[in-house]
Amino acid sequence: MSKTRTTISRRGLLKGAAATAGVGAITGFPAIVSAEPVTLRYLGTAVNQSREIAEKVKQDLGIIIEYVPVTTDDVTKRVITQPNSFDIVDTEYFSLKKLVPSGNLLGMDAKRIKLADKITPVFTKGEIAGKKIGDQGTAPKKVFYLEGQTSKKFASQPTQWITLIPTVYNADTLGIRPDLIKRPIESWKELLNPEFKGKASILNIPSIGIMDAAMVIEASGIHKYADKGNMTKAEIDLTMKTMIEAKKAGQFRAFWKDFNESVNLMASGETVIQSMWSPAVTKVRSMGVACTYQPLKEGYRAWAAGFALPKTLKGRKLDASYEFINWFLSGWAGAFLNRQGYYSAVLETAKANMEPYEWAYWMEGKAAEKDIKAPDGTVLEKAGAMRDGGSYEARMGGVACWNAIMDENEYMVRKWNEFIAA
Amino acid sequence: MSRVASSRAALWQAAPLVVLLAVFFVLPLVLVVVVSVWDYNDYAILPDVTPRNYRDVFEGCLVALPELCVTFKTYLSTLKFCLMVWLSTLLIGFTVAYFLAFHVRSLGWQVVLFLVCTIPFWTSNVIRMISWIPLLGRNGVINQWLQQAGITDAPLEWLLFSDFSVLLAFVHLYTMFMIVPIFNSMTRIDRSLLEAAYDAGASGWQTLWNVVIPLCKPGIVIGSIFVVTIVMGDFVTIGVMGGQQIASIGKIISVQMSYLQFPLAAANAVILLAVVMMIIWAMTRAVDIRREL
């Protein structure tokens, strides 16, 4: 028995040495930790899981990324119920209120994240260009730091332990069909305007849908919330009552739950105004249908996602995960994501990886000098076009609230089911 | 071999199935029932016995009467679909099966036509459902045609994301489950019985009503069980075709699961199971399938 073992390990060593030499020769990287390439199981929503990123990582670091794509809700479920089924997870900040108390995640060591200091202050301080941005709901700054590496408590001051290293974030608003509406839309309250009876939609993900509903209700002057991301029972009742009345009056054509549903509703003209996600608007537009991601005077509902590691991660996989995260922040991935209309965590490295005209269009809100192309080469916008909502500072600076999990989450879900049944 | 030994051998032969059912059917079911009386918080299931989940499911149901609470309303809506789908699939399924069994004489053609019936099943459930959308939509094929033909002036909104579209999709998806068992029952009817009915002077309708239908009852009940159980538990079809605006028990359970309220979802599942079992019990009381098979 012991003999076989030695043979195997010796062989492994030899093979390892050869492979390391090989890697070194091809990519010019010095001999890395070990021989066999490390495979990281990357749990997340399909949104960030691009084939291009996996290929580039393999090329640059020799790490194999194995995507485990599930829905937003299922990411949370997997982290809590099967914490050993992944090596790195890309999840949303608002889920942290559930994930961190479960104790299944590891605080990320800021000292091992090379660009930790360069992460945009949107996350670390909740401000942009020195100006505070809306922090209703689960704003990332509220849940960014942990008290200790395995702590189940969020720290109010910066610490060495970070919950999530941001991957992508964005500011969401309503999508409209300008060709069918034919007049300017300026406020969230238009979603419930009887003018669009039978042509409106809202997303059927309770925790996010209710925040869009709250934006509408506040814009209509029905109620002013102390925190739209953390309503009292009475506020939930009020919100759902208004929505139920609208539903019964036939305001909504349908609700949507996933990306493609929202694209189909809008592209087919079933709806002319609805909650929407930025890439969905881009998709509708690339189908040749006019669609605007309409900035509204009450501001945006923002969301943000980031990397976390499971507590059980050890050894080479742990090192590889840090290596991958460092690579992710180093620019190529950031530029890749910015070109899809998302925002990345470390702006300066992303900028260095983008053409100046691309940066001007996506981040500075300037008119495109040349045709704007998606990472796969399809033309998204013709030269001269401008991004809806303008620059990074204008869009992220206009955030009113963040996706959230309320203290009254259970009650909210029950009321939402009531809304669907009404 | 003694009788004891042979009965033991029989037990051994049954053992694999028993083990399989115990592990993959009985055990999960028991777990669901157990979890349904446990407590929970935002991120964990707490193993304390509590009636809370069942109380939450029926919260306000008695106080609100005669106004229906969410749970009652949802069950009512699901039962309504059940009844409509059952009637439609039964009518269509029976007619198709009747045609296949009695009007198509050659076995070869029967097989061919039967295969034709299964063609829609070559694509996935979801695709079959989604393909209705461009047909029924506001700017869909049917509405365009109706307007061009001058039959309507404005698009018909009720074609899609309505009770109608849900019903249509269900019938399209599940009629096959009616056709197969009814056809099976029909092929087993002794043709001499039909001749005897004819000789005794029964009209076509009388033969159908007094001979064919009674002998098809087991097939009808089996098909009905398929259809009813599928519709009671469905949430995808109702979701997609109803534009997510129509409630179903399955959807409520799925939402609760996605918010990690497993015990509450389990309680709902147990109640749904009880309701479905009652329906099946009533159906099998009407016809003893086992005796007639």
CSV table of C-alpha atoms in Angstrom, one decimal, chain A residues 73 76-77 80-81 97-98 101-102 198-199 204-208 247-248 252-257 261 265 268-271 405-406 409-410 412-414 417-418 420-422, chain B residues 40-44 52 56 59 67 70 73-74 130 133 136-140 156-158 160-161 240 242-247 251-252 254-262:
chain,number,residue,atom,x,y,z
A,73,ASP,CA,-32.5,33.1,-5.8
A,76,THR,CA,-28.5,32.1,-2.2
A,77,LYS,CA,-30.1,28.7,-1.7
A,80,ILE,CA,-26.9,28.0,2.4
A,81,THR,CA,-27.8,24.5,1.7
A,97,LYS,CA,-28.1,39.6,5.1
A,98,LYS,CA,-29.0,35.9,4.8
A,101,PRO,CA,-25.4,34.9,9.4
A,102,SER,CA,-25.4,31.3,8.0
A,198,GLY,CA,-52.7,46.7,-20.2
A,199,LYS,CA,-49.3,47.7,-21.5
A,204,ASN,CA,-42.1,39.2,-10.4
A,205,ILE,CA,-39.1,38.8,-8.0
A,206,PRO,CA,-40.8,39.9,-4.8
A,207,SER,CA,-37.8,41.7,-3.1
A,208,ILE,CA,-36.9,43.7,-6.2
A,247,LYS,CA,-53.6,44.9,-11.2
A,248,LYS,CA,-57.4,44.6,-10.8
A,252,PHE,CA,-50.4,45.1,-16.2
A,253,ARG,CA,-50.1,43.0,-19.3
A,254,ALA,CA,-47.9,40.4,-17.6
A,255,PHE,CA,-45.2,40.2,-15.1
A,256,TRP,CA,-41.8,38.9,-15.9
A,257,LYS,CA,-39.3,36.8,-14.0
A,261,GLU,CA,-39.3,37.3,-20.8
A,265,LEU,CA,-42.6,41.5,-23.8
A,268,SER,CA,-43.3,42.3,-29.3
A,269,GLY,CA,-45.0,45.4,-28.1
A,270,GLU,CA,-47.0,43.6,-25.5
A,271,THR,CA,-45.7,46.2,-23.0
A,405,ILE,CA,-33.8,42.1,1.9
A,406,MET,CA,-36.2,43.6,4.4
A,409,ASN,CA,-39.1,39.7,4.4
A,410,GLU,CA,-41.5,36.9,5.3
A,412,MET,CA,-43.5,40.9,2.3
A,413,VAL,CA,-43.3,37.5,0.4
A,414,ARG,CA,-46.7,36.6,1.7
A,417,ASN,CA,-48.2,36.2,-3.3
A,418,GLU,CA,-51.5,37.9,-2.4
A,420,ILE,CA,-50.2,37.7,-7.7
A,421,ALA,CA,-53.4,35.9,-6.6
A,422,ALA,CA,-55.5,39.1,-6.7
B,40,TYR,CA,-37.4,28.6,10.3
B,41,ASN,CA,-35.6,31.9,10.1
B,42,ASP,CA,-34.0,33.9,7.3
B,43,TYR,CA,-31.3,31.4,6.5
B,44,ALA,CA,-31.9,28.1,8.5
B,52,ARG,CA,-46.9,28.1,12.7
B,56,ASP,CA,-49.6,31.0,8.2
B,59,GLU,CA,-54.0,33.0,8.0
B,67,GLU,CA,-64.2,37.1,1.1
B,70,VAL,CA,-55.1,34.0,-0.8
B,73,LYS,CA,-58.5,31.9,-3.9
B,74,THR,CA,-55.5,30.2,-5.3
B,130,ILE,CA,-43.7,29.5,-25.7
B,133,ILE,CA,-46.9,33.5,-27.7
B,136,LEU,CA,-51.6,34.8,-29.8
B,137,GLY,CA,-49.9,38.1,-28.9
B,138,ARG,CA,-51.2,41.6,-29.4
B,139,ASN,CA,-49.3,41.9,-32.7
B,140,GLY,CA,-49.4,38.1,-33.2
B,156,LEU,CA,-58.0,40.9,-29.0
B,157,GLU,CA,-56.2,41.2,-25.7
B,158,TRP,CA,-57.7,38.1,-24.1
B,160,LEU,CA,-52.7,35.9,-24.5
B,161,PHE,CA,-51.8,36.1,-20.8
B,240,VAL,CA,-45.7,31.6,-18.8
B,242,GLY,CA,-50.8,33.6,-17.7
B,243,GLY,CA,-48.2,36.3,-17.8
B,244,GLN,CA,-47.2,35.5,-14.2
B,245,GLN,CA,-50.5,37.2,-13.2
B,246,ILE,CA,-52.4,34.1,-12.3
B,247,ALA,CA,-51.7,32.4,-9.0
B,251,LYS,CA,-45.9,29.1,-7.8
B,252,ILE,CA,-46.5,30.0,-4.2
B,254,SER,CA,-41.6,27.9,-5.6
B,255,VAL,CA,-41.5,31.5,-4.4
B,256,GLN,CA,-41.3,30.4,-0.8
B,257,MET,CA,-38.5,28.0,-1.6
B,258,SER,CA,-36.5,30.7,-3.4
B,259,TYR,CA,-36.8,32.8,-0.2
B,260,LEU,CA,-35.6,29.8,1.8
B,261,GLN,CA,-38.9,29.4,3.6
B,262,PHE,CA,-38.7,25.6,3.2
